[in-house]
Short mmCIF file of C-alpha atoms and ligand atoms in Angstrom, two decimals:
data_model
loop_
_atom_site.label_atom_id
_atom_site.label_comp_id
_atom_site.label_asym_id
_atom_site.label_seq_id
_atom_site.Cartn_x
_atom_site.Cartn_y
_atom_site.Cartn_z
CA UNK A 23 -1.59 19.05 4.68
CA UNK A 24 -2.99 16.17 6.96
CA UNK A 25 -1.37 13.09 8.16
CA UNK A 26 -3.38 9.97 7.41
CA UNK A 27 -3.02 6.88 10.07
CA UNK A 28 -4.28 3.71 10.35
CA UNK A 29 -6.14 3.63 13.32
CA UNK A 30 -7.18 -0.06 13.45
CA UNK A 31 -6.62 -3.83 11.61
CA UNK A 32 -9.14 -6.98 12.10
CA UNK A 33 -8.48 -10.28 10.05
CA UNK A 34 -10.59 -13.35 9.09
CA UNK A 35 -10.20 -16.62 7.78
CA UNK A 36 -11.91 -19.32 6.84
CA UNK A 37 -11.81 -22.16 9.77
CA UNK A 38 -11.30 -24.99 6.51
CA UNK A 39 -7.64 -26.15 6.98
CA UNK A 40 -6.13 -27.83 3.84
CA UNK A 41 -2.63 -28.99 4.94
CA UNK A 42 0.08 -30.30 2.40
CA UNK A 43 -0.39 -33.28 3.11
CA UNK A 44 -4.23 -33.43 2.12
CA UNK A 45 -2.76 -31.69 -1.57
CA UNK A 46 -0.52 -34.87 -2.12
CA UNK A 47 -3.71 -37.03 -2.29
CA UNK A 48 -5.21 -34.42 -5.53
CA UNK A 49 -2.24 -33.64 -7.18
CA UNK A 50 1.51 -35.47 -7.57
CA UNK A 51 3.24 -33.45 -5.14
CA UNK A 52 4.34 -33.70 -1.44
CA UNK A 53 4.71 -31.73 1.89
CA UNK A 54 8.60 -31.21 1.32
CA UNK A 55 8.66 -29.57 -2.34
CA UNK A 56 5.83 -27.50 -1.28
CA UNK A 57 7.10 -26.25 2.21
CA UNK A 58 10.80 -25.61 0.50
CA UNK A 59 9.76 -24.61 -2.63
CA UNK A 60 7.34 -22.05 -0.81
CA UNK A 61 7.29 -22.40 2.92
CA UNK A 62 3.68 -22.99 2.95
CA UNK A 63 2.57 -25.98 4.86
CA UNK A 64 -1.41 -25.26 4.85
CA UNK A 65 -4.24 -23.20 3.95
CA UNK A 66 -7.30 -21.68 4.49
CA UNK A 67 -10.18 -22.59 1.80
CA UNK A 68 -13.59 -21.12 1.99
CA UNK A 69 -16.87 -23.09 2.70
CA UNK A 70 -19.06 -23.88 0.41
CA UNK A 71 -21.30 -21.05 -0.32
CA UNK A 72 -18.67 -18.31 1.43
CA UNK A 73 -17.91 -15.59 -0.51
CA UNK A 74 -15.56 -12.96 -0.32
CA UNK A 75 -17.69 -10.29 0.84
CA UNK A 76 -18.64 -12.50 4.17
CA UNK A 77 -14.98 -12.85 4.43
CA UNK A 78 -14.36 -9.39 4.23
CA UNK A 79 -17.31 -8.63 6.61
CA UNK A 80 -15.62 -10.45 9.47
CA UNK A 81 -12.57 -8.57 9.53
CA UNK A 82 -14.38 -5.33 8.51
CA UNK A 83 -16.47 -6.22 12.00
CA UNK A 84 -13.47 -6.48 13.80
CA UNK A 85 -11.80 -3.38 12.86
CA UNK A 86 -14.55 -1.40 13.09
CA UNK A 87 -14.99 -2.44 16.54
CA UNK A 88 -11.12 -1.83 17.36
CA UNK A 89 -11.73 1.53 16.09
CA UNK A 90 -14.08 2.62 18.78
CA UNK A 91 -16.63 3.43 15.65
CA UNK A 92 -19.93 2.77 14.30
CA UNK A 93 -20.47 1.42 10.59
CA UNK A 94 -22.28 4.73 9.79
CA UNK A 95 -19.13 6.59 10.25
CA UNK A 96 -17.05 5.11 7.26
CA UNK A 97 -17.01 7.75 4.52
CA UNK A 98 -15.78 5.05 2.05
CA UNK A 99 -15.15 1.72 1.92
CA UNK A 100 -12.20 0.32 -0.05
CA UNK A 101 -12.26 -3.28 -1.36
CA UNK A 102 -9.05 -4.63 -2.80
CA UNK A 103 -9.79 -8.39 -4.52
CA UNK A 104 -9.62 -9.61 -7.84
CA UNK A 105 -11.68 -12.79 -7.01
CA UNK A 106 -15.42 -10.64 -6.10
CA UNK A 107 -18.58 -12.01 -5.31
CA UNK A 108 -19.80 -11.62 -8.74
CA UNK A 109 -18.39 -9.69 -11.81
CA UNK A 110 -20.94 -6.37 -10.44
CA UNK A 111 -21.66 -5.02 -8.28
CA UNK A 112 -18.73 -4.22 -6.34
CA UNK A 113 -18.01 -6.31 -3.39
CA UNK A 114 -17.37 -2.96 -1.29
CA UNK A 115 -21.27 -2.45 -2.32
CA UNK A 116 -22.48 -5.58 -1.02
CA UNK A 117 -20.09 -4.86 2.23
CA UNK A 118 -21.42 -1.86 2.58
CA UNK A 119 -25.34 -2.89 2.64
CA UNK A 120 -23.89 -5.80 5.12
CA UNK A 121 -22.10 -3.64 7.58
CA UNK A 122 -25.09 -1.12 7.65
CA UNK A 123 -22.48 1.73 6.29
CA UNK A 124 -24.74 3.66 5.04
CA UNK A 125 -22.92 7.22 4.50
CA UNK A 126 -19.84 5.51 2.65
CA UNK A 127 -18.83 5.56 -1.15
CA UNK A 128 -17.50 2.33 -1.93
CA UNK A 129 -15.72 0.87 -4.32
CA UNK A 130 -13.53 -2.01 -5.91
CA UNK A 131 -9.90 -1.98 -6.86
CA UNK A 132 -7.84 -4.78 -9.01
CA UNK A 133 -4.52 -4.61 -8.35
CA UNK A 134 -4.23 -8.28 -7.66
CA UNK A 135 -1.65 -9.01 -4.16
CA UNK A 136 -0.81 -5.45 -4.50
CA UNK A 137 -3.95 -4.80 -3.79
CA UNK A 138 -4.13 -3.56 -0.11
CA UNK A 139 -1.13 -1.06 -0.76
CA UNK A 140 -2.59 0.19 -4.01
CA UNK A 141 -5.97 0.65 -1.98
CA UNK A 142 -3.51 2.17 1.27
CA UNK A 143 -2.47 4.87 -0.95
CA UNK A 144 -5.61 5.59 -2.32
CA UNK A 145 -7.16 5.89 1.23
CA UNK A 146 -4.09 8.33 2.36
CA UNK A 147 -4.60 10.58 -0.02
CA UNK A 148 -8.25 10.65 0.52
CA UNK A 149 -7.44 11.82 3.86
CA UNK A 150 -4.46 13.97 2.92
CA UNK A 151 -6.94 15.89 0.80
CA UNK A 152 -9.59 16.09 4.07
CA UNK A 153 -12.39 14.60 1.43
CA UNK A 154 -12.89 11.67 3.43
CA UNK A 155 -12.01 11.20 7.61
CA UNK A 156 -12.65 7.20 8.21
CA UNK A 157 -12.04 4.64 5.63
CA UNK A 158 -12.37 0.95 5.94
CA UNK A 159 -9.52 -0.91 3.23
CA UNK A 160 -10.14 -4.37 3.22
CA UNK A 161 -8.25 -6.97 0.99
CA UNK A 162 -9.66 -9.92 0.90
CA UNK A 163 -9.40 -13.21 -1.71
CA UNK A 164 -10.96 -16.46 -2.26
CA UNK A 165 -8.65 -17.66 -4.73
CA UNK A 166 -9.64 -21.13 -4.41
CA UNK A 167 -12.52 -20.12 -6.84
CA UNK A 168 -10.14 -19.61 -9.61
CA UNK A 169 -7.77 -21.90 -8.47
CA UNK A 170 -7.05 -25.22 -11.01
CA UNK A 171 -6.81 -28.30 -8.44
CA UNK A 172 -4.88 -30.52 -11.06
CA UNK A 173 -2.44 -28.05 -11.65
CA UNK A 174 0.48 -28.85 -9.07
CA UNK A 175 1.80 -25.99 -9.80
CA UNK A 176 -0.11 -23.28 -8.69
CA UNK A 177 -2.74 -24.98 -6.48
CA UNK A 178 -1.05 -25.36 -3.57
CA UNK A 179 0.06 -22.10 -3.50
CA UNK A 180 -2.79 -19.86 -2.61
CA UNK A 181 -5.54 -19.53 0.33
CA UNK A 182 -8.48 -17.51 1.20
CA UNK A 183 -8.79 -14.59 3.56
CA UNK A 184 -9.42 -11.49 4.35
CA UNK A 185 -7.57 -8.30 6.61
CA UNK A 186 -8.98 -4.78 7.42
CA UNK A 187 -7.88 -1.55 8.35
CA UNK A 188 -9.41 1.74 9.27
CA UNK A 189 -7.88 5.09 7.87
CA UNK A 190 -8.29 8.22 9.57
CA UNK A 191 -7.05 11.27 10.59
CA UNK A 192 -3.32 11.23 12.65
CA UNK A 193 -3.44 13.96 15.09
CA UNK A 194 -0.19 12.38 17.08
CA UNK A 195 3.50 11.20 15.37
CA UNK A 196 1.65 7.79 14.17
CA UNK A 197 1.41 8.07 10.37
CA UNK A 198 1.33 7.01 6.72
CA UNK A 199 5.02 8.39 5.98
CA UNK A 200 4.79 7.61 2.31
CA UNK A 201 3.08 5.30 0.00
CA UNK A 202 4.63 4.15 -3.41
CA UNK A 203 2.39 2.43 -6.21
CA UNK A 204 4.17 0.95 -9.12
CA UNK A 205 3.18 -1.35 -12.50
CA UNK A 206 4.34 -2.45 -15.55
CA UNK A 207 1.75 -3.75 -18.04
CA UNK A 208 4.13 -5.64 -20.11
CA UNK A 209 4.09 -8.54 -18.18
CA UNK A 210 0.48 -9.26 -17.84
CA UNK A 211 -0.05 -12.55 -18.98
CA UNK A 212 2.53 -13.79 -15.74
CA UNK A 213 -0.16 -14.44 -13.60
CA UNK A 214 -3.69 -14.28 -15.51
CA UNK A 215 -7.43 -16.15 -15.36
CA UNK A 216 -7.81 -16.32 -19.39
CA UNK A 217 -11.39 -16.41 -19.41
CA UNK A 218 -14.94 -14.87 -17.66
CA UNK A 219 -14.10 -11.20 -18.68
CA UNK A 220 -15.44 -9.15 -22.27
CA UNK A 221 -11.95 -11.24 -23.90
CA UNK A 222 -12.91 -14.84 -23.60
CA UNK A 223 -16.64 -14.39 -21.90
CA UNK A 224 -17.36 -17.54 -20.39
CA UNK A 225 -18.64 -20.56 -22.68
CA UNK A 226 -18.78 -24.15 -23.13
CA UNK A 227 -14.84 -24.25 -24.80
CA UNK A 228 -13.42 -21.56 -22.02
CA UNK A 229 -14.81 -24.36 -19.40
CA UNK A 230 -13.62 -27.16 -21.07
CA UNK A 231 -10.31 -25.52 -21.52
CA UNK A 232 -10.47 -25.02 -18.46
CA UNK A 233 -9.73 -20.96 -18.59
CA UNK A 234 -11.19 -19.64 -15.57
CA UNK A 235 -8.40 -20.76 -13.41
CA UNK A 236 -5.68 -18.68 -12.82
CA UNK A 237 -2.32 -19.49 -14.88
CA UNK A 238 1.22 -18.44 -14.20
CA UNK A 239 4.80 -18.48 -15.08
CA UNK A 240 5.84 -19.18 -11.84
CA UNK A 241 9.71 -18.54 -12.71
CA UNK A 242 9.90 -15.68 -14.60
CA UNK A 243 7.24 -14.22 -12.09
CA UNK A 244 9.41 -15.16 -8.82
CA UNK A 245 12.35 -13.34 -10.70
CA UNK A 246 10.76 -9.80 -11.01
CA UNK A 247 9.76 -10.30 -7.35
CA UNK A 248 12.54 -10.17 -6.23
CA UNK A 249 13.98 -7.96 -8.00
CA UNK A 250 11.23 -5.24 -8.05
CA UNK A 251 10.76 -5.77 -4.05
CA UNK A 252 14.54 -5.36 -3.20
CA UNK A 253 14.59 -1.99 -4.91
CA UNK A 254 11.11 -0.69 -4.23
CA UNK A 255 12.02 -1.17 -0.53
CA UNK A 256 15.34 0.86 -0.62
CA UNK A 257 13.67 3.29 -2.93
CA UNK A 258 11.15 4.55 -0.03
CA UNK A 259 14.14 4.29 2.58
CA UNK A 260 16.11 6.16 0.68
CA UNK A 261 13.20 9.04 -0.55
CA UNK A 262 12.09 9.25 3.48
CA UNK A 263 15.93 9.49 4.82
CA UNK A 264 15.46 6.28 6.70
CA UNK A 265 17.97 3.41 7.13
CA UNK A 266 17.03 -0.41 6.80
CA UNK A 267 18.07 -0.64 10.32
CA UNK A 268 15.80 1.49 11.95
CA UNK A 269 12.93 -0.48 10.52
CA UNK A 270 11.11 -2.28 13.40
CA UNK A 271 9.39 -4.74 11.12
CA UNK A 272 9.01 -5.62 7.44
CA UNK A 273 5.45 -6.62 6.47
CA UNK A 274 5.73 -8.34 3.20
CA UNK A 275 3.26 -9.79 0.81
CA UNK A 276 3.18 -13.64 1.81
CA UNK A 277 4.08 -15.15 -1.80
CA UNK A 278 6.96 -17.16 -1.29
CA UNK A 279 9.60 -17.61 1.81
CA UNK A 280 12.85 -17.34 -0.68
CA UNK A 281 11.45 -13.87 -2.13
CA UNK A 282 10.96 -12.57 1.30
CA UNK A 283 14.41 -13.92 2.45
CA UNK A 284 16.13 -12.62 -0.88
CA UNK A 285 14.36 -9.00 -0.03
CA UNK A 286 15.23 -9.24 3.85
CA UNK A 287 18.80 -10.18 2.88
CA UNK A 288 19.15 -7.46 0.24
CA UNK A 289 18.05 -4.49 3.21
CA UNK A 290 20.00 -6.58 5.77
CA UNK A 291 17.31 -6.96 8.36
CA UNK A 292 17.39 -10.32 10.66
CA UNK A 293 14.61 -12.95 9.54
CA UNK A 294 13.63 -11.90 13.53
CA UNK A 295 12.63 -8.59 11.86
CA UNK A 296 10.21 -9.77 9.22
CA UNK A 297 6.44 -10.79 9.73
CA UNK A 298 6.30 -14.10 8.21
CA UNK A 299 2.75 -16.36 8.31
CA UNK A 300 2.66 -17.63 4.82
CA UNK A 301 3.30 -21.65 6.55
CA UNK A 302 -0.36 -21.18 7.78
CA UNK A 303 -2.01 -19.51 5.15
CA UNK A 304 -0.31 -19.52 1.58
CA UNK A 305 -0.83 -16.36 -0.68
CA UNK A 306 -4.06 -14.98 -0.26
CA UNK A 307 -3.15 -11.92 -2.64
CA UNK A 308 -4.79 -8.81 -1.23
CA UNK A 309 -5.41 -10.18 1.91
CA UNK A 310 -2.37 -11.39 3.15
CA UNK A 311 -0.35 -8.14 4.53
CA UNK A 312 -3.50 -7.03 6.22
CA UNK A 313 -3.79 -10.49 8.16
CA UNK A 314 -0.11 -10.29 8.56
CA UNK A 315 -0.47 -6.54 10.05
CA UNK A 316 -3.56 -7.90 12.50
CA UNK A 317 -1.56 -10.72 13.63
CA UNK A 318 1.59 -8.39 14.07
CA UNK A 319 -0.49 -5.50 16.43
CA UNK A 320 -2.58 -8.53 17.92
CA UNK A 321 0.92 -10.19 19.03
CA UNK A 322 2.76 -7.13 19.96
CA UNK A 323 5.47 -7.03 17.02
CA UNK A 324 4.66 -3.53 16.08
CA UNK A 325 4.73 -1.20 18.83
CA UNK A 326 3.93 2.54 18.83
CA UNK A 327 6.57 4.76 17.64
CA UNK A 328 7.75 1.93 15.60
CA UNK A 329 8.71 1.84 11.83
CA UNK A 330 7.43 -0.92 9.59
CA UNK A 331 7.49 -1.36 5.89
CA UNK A 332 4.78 -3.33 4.27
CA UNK A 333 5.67 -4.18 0.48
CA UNK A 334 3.68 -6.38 -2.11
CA UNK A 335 4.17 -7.92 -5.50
CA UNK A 336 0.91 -8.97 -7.97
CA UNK A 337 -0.02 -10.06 -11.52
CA UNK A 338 -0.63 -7.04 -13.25
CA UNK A 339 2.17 -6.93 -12.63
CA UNK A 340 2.37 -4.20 -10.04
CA UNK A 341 4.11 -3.74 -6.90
CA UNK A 342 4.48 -0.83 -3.86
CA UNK A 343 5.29 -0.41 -0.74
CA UNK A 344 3.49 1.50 2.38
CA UNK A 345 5.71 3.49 5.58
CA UNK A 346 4.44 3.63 8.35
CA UNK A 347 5.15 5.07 11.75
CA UNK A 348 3.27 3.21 14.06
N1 LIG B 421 4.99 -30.46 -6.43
C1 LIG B 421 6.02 -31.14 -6.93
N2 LIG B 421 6.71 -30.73 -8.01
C2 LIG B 421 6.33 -29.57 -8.57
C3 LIG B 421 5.25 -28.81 -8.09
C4 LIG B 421 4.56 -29.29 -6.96
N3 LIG B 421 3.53 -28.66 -6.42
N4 LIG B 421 5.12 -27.71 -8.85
C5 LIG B 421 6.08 -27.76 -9.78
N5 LIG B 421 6.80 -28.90 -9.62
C6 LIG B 421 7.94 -29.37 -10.41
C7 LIG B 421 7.94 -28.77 -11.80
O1 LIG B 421 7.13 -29.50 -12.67
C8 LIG B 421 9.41 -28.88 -12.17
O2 LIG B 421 9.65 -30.20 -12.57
P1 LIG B 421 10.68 -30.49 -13.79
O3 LIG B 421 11.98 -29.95 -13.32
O4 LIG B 421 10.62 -31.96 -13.91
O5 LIG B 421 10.12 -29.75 -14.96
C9 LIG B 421 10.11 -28.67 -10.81
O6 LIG B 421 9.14 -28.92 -9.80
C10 LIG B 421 10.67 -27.29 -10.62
O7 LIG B 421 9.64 -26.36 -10.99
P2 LIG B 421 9.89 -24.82 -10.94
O8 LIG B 421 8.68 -24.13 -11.48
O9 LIG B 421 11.23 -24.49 -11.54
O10 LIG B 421 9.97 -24.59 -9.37
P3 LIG B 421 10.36 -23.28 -8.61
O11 LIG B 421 11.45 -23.54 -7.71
O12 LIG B 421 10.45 -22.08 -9.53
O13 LIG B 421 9.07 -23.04 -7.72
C11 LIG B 421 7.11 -21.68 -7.60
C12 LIG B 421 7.80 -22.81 -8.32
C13 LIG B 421 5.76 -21.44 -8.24
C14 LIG B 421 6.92 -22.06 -6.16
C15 LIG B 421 7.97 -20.40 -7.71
O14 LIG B 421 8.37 -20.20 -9.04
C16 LIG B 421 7.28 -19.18 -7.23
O15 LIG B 421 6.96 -19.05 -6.07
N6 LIG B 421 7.12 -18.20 -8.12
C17 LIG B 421 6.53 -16.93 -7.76
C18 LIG B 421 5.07 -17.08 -7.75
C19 LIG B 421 4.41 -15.90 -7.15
O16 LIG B 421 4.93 -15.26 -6.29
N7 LIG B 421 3.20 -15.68 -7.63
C20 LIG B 421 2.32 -14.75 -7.09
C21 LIG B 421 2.82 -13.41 -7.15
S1 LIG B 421 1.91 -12.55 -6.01
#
């Protein structure tokens, strides 16, 4: 069987800063809930008129160029978001016509912030299978689309963005160890945008409801987090004989500081070895462990030879992790 790697990251996003101090002046809140509530102290909004597909074709750019490849190469092109350029086509499609990848299948997947592992493990076994040789997974988000700015309570949690990586063939130790994908349907009105789909299509009430923005139970959400990230995370230790303490880093989805403290605390790993950026960027859902990843390779904390977890949690709700030898 193959080994799949990931040969290359590139990130993007938006150059609009919206700190926590801008949010107090929309919404009755202040800098100190939100940063100790969350750890978030800004974010990245899109410009008017950017969508998520010029989002993703910044980081795509970059990756691609990392990778020593030409557009024409990809095979397929992965696009995890659940906040499109439009309902169809597929933002991959749109990405694809942009980047001039012209010999690529490409395709959307909705797995909300779990997203870029769902797509990770669809890519591996893509190249497990030696269908497909180069991939290009992008997750990328503009949340701030769907995102309610009166609602205190979830608006100052997300941010736009977009990461990208490019799967191919390993033909050294560096590798895709294992990928787990996980869901449970039960819970999917936790984090949900009511309206704009066959359910609730969009009309005059749904607007004036105010329906297209996205609604949560913050509490009962942050619970499963941490629950379903502490075990998920010893579950693929465990399954690939490895220890928590011979993990070099732990990428986690960027949703909240105190889940990825509980989870860190739970394997025992130093804060030292976890990739933390949420302060500058919020959530931004599928994007955020690819821009954490980027930063990460672009700053030296991941090394060759290395082992690094990357884990996310999403409305769905679903959840996975990724291993990865470096
Ligand atoms: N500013 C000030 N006060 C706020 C606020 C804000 N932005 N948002 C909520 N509050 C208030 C609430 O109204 C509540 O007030 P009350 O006690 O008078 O009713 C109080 O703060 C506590 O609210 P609560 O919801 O219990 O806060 P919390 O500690 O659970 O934090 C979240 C809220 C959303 C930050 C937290 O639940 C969370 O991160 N959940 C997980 C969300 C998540 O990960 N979602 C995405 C998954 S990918």
């Amino acid at each position: 069987m193959n080994k799949a790697k990931i040969i290359s990251t590139g990130s993007y996003v938006p150059e609009n800063i919206v700190t926590n101090r801008q949010l107090e002046k929309k919404v009755d809140t202040s800098d100190e809930w939100i940063f100790e509530r969350t750890g978030i102290r800004e974010r990245r909004i899109a410009l008017k008129g950017q969508a998520a597909s010029d989002l993703a074709y910044e980081a795509s750019k970059s990756a691609v160029k990392k990778a020593g490849i030409k557009a024409k190469d990809l095979d397929m092109i992965i696009v995890a978001t659940v906040t499109g350029d439009m309902q169809f086509p597929s933002t991959a499609c749109i990405l694809q016509d942009r980047l001039g990848a012209s010999n690529a299948a490409a395709f959307d997947i909705g797995a909300a912030c779990s997203g870029f592992i769902y797509g990770l493990s669809i890519a591996e076994n893509f190249i497990k299978s030696g269908a497909r040789e180069k991939i290009l997974l992008v997750g990328v988000e503009a949340l701030s689309r769907y995102t309610d700015w009166e609602d205190r309570t979830t608006c100052v949690l997300f941010g736009d963005g977009a990461g990208a990586a490019i799967i191919g063939l390993s033909t050294d130790d560096s590798c895709i160890i294992a990928t787990d994908i996980q869901s449970d349907g039960s819970m999917w009105d936790y984090i949900h945008v009511p309206a704009g789909g066959s359910r609730k299509p969009c009309s005059k009430e749904t607007v004036d409801k105010r329906l297209h923005f996205i609604r949560m139970k913050g509490n009962e959400t942050f619970k499963v987090a941490v629950k379903t990230l502490e075990s998920i995370a010893l579950e693929t230790l465990e399954k690939n004989k490895l220890k928590p303490s011979q993990l070099s880093l732990l990428i986690p989805h960027q949703a909240n500081l105190r889940i990825i403290q509980a989870t860190a605390k739970r394997l025992g790993l130093p804060m030292e070895k976890v990739m933390i950026n949420i302060e500058k960027y919020g959530n931004t859902s599928a994007a955020s462990i690819p821009i954490a990843l980027d930063e990460a390779v672009n700053t030296g904390r991941v090394r060759s030879g290395d082992y690094i977890l990357l884990e996310a949690f999403g409305a769905g709700l679903t959840w996975g992790s990724a291993l990865i030898k470096w």
